[in-house]
PDB file of C-alpha atoms in Angstrom:
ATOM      1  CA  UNK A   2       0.000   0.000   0.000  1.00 93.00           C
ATOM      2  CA  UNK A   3       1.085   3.492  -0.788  1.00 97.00           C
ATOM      3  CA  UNK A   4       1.413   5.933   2.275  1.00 98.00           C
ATOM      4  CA  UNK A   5       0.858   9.634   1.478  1.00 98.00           C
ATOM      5  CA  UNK A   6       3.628  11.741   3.791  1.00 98.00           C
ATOM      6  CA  UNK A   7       3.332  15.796   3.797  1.00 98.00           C
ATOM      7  CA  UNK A   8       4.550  18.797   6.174  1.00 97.00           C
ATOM      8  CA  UNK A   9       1.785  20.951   7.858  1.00 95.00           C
ATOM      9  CA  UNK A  10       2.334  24.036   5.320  1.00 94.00           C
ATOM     10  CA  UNK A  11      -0.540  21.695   3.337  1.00 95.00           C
ATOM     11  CA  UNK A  12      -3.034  23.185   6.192  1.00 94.00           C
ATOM     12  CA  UNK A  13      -4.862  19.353   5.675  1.00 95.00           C
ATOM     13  CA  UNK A  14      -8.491  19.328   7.381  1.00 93.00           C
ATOM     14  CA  UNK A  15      -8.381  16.885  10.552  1.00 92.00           C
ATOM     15  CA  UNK A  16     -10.405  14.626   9.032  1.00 95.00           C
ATOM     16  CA  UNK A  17      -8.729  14.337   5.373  1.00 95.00           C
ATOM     17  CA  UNK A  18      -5.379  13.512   7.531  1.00 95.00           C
ATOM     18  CA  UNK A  19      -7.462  10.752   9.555  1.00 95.00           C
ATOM     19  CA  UNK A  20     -10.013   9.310   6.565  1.00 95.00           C
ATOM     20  CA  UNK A  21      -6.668   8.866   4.102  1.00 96.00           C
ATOM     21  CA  UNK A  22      -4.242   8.388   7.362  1.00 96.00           C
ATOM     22  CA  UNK A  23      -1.911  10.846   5.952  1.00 97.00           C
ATOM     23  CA  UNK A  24       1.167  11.435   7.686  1.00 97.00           C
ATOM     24  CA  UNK A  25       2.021  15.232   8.750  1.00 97.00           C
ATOM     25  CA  UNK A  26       5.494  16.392   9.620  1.00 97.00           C
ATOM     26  CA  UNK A  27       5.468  19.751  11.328  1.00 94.00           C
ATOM     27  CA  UNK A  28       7.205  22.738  10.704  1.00 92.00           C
ATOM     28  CA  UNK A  29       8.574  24.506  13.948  1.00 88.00           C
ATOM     29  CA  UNK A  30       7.434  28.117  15.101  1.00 84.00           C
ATOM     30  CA  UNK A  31       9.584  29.811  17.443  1.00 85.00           C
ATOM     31  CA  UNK A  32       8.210  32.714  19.279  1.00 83.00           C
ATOM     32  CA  UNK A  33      11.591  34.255  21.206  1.00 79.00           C
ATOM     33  CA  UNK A  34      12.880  31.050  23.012  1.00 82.00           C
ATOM     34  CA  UNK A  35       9.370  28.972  22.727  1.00 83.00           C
ATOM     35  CA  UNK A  36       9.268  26.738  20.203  1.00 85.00           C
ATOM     36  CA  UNK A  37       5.689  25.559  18.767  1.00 88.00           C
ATOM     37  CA  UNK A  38       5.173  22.514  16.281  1.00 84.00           C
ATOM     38  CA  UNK A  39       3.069  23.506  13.649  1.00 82.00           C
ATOM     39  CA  UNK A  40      -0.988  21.662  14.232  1.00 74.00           C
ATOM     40  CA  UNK A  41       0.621  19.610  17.361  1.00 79.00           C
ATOM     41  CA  UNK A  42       0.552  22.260  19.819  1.00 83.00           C
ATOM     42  CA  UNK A  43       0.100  25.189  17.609  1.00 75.00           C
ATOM     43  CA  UNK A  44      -3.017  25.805  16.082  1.00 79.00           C
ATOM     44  CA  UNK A  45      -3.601  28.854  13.230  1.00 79.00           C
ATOM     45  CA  UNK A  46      -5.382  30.316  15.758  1.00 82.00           C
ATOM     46  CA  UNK A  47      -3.412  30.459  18.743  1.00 82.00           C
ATOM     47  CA  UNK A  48      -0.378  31.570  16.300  1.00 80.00           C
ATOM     48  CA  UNK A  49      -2.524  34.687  15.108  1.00 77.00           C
ATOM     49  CA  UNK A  50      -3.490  35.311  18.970  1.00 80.00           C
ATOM     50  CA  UNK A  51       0.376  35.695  19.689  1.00 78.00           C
ATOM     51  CA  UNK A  52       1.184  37.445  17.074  1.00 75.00           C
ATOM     52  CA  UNK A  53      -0.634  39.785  17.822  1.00 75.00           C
ATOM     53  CA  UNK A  54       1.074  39.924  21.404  1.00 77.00           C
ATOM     54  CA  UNK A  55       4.847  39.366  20.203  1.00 76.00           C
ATOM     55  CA  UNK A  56       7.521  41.641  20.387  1.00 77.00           C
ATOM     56  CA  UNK A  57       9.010  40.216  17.742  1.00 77.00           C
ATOM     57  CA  UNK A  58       8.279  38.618  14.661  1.00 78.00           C
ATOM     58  CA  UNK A  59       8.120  34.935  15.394  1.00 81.00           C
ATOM     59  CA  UNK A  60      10.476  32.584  12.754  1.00 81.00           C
ATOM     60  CA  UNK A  61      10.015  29.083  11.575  1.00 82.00           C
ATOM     61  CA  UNK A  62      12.305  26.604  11.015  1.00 87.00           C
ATOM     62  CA  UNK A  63      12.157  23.175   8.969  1.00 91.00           C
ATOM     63  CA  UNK A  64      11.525  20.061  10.167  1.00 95.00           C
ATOM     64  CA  UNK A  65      14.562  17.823  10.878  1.00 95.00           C
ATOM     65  CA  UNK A  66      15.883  14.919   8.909  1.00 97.00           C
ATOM     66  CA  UNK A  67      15.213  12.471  11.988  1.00 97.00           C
ATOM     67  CA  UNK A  68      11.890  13.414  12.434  1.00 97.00           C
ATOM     68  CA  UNK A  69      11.083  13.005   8.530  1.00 98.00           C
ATOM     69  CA  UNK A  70      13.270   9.196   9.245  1.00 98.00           C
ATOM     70  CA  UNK A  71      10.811   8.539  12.229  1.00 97.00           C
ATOM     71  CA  UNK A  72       7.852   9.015  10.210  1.00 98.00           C
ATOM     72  CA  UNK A  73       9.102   6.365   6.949  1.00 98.00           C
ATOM     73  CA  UNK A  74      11.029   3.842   9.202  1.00 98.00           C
ATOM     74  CA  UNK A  75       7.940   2.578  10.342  1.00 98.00           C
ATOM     75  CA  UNK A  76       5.562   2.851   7.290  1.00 98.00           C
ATOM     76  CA  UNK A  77       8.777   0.903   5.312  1.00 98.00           C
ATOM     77  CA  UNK A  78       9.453  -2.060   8.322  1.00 97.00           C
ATOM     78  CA  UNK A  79       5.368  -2.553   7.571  1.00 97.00           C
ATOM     79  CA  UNK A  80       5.801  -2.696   4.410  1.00 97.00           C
ATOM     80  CA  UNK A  81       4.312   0.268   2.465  1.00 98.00           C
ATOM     81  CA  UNK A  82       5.559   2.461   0.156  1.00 98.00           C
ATOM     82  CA  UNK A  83       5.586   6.136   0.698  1.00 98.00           C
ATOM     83  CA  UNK A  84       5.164   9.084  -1.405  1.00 98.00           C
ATOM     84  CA  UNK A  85       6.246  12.424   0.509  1.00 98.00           C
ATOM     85  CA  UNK A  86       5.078  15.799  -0.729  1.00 98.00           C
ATOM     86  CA  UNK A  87       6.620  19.086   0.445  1.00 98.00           C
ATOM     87  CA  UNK A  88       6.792  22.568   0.592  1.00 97.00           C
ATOM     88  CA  UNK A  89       8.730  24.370  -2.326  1.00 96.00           C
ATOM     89  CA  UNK A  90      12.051  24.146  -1.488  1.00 96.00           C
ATOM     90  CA  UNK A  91      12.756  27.558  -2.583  1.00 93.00           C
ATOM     91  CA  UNK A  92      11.484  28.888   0.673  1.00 91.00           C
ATOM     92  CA  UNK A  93      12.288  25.950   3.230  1.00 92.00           C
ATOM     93  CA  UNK A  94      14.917  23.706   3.388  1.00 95.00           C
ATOM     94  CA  UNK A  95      12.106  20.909   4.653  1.00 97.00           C
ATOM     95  CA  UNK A  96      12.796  18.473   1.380  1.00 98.00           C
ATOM     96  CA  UNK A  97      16.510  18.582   1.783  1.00 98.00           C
ATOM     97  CA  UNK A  98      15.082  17.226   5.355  1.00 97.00           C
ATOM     98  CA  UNK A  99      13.072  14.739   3.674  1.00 98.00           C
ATOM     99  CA  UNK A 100      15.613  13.448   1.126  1.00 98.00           C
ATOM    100  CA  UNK A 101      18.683  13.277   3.736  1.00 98.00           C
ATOM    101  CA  UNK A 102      15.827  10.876   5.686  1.00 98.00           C
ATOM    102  CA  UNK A 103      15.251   8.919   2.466  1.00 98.00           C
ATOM    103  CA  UNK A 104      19.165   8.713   2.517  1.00 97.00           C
ATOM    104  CA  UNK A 105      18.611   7.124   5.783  1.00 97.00           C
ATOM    105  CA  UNK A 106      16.430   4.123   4.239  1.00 97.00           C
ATOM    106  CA  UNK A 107      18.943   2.803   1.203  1.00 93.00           C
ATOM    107  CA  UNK A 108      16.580   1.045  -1.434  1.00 93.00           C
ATOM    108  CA  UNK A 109      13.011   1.870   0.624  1.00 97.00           C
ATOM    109  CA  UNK A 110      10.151   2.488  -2.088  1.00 98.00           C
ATOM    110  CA  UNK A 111       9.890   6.470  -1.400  1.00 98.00           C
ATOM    111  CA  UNK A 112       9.426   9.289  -3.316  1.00 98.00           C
ATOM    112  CA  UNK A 113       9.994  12.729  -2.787  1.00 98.00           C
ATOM    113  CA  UNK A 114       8.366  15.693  -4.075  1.00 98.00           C
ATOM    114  CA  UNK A 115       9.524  19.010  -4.099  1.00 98.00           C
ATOM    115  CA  UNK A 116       5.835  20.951  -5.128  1.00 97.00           C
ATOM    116  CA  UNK A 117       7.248  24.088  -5.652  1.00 97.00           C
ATOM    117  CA  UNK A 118       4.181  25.205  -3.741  1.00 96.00           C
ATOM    118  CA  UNK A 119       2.550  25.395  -0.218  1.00 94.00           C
ATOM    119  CA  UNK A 120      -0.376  26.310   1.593  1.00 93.00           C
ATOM    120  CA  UNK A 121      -3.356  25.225  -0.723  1.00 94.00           C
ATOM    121  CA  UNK A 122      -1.316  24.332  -3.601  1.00 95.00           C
ATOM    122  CA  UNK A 123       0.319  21.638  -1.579  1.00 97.00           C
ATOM    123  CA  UNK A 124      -2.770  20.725  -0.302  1.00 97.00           C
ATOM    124  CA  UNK A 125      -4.301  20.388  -3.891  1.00 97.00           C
ATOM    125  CA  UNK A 126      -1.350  18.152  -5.127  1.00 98.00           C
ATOM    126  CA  UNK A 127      -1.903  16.042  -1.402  1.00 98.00           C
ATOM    127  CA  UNK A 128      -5.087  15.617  -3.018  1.00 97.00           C
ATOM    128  CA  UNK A 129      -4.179  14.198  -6.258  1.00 97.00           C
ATOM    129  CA  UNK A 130      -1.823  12.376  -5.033  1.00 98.00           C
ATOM    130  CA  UNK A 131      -4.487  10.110  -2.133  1.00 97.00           C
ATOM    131  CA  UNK A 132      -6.958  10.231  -4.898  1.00 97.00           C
ATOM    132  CA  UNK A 133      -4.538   8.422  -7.437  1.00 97.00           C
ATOM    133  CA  UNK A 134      -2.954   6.227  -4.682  1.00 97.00           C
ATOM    134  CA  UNK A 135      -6.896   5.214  -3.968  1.00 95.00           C
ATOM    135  CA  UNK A 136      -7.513   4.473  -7.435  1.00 96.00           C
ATOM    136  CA  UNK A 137      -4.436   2.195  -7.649  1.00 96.00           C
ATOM    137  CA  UNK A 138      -1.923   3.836  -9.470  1.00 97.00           C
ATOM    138  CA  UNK A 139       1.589   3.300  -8.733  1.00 97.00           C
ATOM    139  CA  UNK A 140       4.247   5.202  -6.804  1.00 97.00           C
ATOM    140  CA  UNK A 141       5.939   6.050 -10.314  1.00 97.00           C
ATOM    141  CA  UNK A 142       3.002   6.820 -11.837  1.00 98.00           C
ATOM    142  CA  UNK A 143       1.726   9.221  -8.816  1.00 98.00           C
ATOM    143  CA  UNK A 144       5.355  10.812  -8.841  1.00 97.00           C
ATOM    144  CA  UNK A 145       5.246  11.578 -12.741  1.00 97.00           C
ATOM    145  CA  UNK A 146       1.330  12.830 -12.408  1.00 97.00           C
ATOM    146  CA  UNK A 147       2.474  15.057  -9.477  1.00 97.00           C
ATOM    147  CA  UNK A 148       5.327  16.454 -11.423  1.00 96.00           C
ATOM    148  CA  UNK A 149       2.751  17.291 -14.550  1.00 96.00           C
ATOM    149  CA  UNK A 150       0.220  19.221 -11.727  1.00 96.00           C
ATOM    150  CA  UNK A 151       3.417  21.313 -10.791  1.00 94.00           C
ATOM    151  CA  UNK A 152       4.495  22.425 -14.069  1.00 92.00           C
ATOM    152  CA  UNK A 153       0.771  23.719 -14.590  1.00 92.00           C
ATOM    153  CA  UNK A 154       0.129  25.177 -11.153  1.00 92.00           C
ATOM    154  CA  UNK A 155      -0.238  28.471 -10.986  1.00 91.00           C
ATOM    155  CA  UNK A 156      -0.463  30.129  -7.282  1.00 93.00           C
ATOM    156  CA  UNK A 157      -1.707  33.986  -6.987  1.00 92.00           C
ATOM    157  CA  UNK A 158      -1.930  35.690  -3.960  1.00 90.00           C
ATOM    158  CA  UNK A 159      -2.116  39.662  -2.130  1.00 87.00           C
ATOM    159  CA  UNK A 160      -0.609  40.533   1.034  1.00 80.00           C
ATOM    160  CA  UNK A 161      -1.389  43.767   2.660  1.00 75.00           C
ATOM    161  CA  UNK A 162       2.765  44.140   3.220  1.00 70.00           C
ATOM    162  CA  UNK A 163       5.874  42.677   2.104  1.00 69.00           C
ATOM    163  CA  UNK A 164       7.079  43.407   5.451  1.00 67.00           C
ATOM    164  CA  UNK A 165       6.860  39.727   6.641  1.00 66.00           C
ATOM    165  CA  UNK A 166       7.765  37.891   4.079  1.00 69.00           C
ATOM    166  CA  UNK A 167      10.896  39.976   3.877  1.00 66.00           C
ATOM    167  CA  UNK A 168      12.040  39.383   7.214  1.00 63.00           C
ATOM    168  CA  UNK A 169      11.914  35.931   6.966  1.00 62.00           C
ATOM    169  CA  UNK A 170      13.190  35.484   3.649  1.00 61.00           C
ATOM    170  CA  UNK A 171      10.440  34.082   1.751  1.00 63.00           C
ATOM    171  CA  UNK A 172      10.539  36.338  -1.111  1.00 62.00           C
ATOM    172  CA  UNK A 173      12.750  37.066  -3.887  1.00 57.00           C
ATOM    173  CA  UNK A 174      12.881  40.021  -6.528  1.00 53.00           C
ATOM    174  CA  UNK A 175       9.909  41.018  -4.393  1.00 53.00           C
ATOM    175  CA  UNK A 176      12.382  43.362  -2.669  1.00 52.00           C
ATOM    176  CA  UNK A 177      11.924  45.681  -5.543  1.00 50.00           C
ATOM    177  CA  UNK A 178       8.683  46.208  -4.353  1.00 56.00           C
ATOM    178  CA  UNK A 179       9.344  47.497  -0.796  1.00 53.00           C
ATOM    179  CA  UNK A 180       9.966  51.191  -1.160  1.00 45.00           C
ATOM    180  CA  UNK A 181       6.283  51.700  -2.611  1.00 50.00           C
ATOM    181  CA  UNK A 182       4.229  49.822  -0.838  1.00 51.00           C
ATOM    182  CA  UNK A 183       2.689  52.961   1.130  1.00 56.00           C
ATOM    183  CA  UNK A 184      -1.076  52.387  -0.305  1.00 66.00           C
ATOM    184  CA  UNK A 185      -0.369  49.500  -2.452  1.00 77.00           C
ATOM    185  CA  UNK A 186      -1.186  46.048  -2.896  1.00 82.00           C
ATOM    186  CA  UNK A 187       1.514  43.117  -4.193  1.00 83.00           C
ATOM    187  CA  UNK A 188       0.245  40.826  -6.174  1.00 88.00           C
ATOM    188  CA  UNK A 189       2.448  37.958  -6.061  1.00 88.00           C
ATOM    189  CA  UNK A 190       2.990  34.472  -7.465  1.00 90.00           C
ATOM    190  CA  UNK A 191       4.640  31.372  -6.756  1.00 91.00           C
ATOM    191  CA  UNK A 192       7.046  30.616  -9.931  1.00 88.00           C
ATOM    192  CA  UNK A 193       9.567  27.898 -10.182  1.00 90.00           C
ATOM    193  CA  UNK A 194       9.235  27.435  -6.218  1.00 92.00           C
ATOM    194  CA  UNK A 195      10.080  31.113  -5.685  1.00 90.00           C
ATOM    195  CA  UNK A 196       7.782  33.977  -4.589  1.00 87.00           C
ATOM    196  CA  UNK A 197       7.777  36.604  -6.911  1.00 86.00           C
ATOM    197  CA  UNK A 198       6.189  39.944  -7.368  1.00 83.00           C
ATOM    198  CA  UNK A 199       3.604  40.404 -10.129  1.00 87.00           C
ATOM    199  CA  UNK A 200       1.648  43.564 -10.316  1.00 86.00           C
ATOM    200  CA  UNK A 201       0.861  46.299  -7.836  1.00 84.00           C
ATOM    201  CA  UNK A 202      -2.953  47.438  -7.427  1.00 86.00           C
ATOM    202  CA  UNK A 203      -3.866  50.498  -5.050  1.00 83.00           C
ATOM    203  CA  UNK A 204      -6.397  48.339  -3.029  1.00 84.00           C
ATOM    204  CA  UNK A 205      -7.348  45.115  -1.378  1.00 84.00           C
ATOM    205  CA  UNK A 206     -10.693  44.945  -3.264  1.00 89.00           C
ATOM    206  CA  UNK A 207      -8.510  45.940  -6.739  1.00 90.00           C
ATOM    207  CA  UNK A 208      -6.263  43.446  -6.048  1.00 89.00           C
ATOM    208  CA  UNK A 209      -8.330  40.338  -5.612  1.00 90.00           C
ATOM    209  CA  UNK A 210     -10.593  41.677  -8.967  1.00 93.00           C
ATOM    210  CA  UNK A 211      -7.231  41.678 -10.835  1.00 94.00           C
ATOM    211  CA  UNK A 212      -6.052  38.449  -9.344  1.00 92.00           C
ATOM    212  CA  UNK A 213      -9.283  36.691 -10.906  1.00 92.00           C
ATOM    213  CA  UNK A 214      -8.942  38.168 -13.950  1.00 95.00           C
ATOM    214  CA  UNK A 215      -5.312  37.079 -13.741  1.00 93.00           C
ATOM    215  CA  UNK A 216      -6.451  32.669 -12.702  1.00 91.00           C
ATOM    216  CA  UNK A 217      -9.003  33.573 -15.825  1.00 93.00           C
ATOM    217  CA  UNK A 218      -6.243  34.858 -18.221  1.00 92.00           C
ATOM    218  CA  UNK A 219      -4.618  31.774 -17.491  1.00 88.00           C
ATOM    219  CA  UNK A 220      -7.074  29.134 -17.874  1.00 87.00           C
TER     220      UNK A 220
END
């Protein structure tokens, strides 16, 4: 049987993780010298309630190749095979995690896929991935259909500030953007892994017209 493994940037519903008995590897949050694990003892909404309350801007860091090992090790001795679907690595190094744990497993059946995505892109290609497994395709075959969603993904998005996703690194020519951002909105896209700055609209409401003009223009 084919095991679907992904990191909690996929945001999976509860009950999608326990009807498909997907395995979720968590991203760490560190606020100052606590450190959170991302949907274990950190829910969306407790993050947003201290955020608002931190001093400083809380950071995240991947998870580590021996959790990723303690996750397969099992699912292998039992004798499944495991497809593992992460966040781009572009802006986390959590599939270098997940590859130096494959490393760790010489010969096991698994598969790892960098999305170049997170958030509901990842979740969409978790998707396609349990739906294939269900319909018994094979881990090849899911790995090649995974790698054919990617290269036709296309993730929009508008933030209210580049601020954030400055400080922690997440974005790339999107720099460019920071010295006008008084009254404007980014729109920004996920390309080749990378976040990347698009257009510029001068409101929320604007921005999120444009964007589905933009998902139209490229259907």
């Amino acid at each position: 049987m084919i095991k679907i493994v992904t990191d909690s940037t996929a945001y999976l519903p509860e009950e999608t993780v326990r009807k498909y008995d997907i395995r979720v590897v968590p991203l760490c949050v560190h606020f100052g010298e606590k450190q959170f694990k991302e949907g274990v003892n950190l829910s969306n909404e407790q993050f947003y309630a201290r955020l608002q309350e931190a001093p400083e801007l809380p950071t995240t860091s991947q998870p580590s190749a021996g959790e990723f090992h303690e996750v397969f090790a099992p699912l292998i001795d039992a004798g499944h095979e495991i497809i593992t679907l992460t966040i781009s690595s572009k802006i986390s190094g959590t599939w270098n995690s997940a590859m130096a744990a494959k490393g760790m497993l010489p010969d096991a059946p698994i598969s790892v896929v960098d999305t170049f995505s997170t958030s509901v892109g990842l979740h969409l290609m978790v998707d396609a991935a349990v739906q294939a497994a269900a319909a018994g395709a094979t881990r090849q075959e899911i790995a090649d259909q995974l790698e054919q969603i990617k290269e036709k993904m296309q993730i929009f998005f508008v933030v209210d500030t580049l601020e954030y996703l400055a400080k922690g690194g997440r974005i790339g020519n999107g720099k460019a953007f920071l010295g006008t951002l008084l009254k404007v909105k980014p729109i920004l896209v996920l390309q080749e892994g990378a976040i990347e700055p698009l257009e510029q609209v001068r409101s929320k409401r604007k921005a999120t017209a444009r964007m589905l003009e933009l998902v139209e223009e490229y259907v």
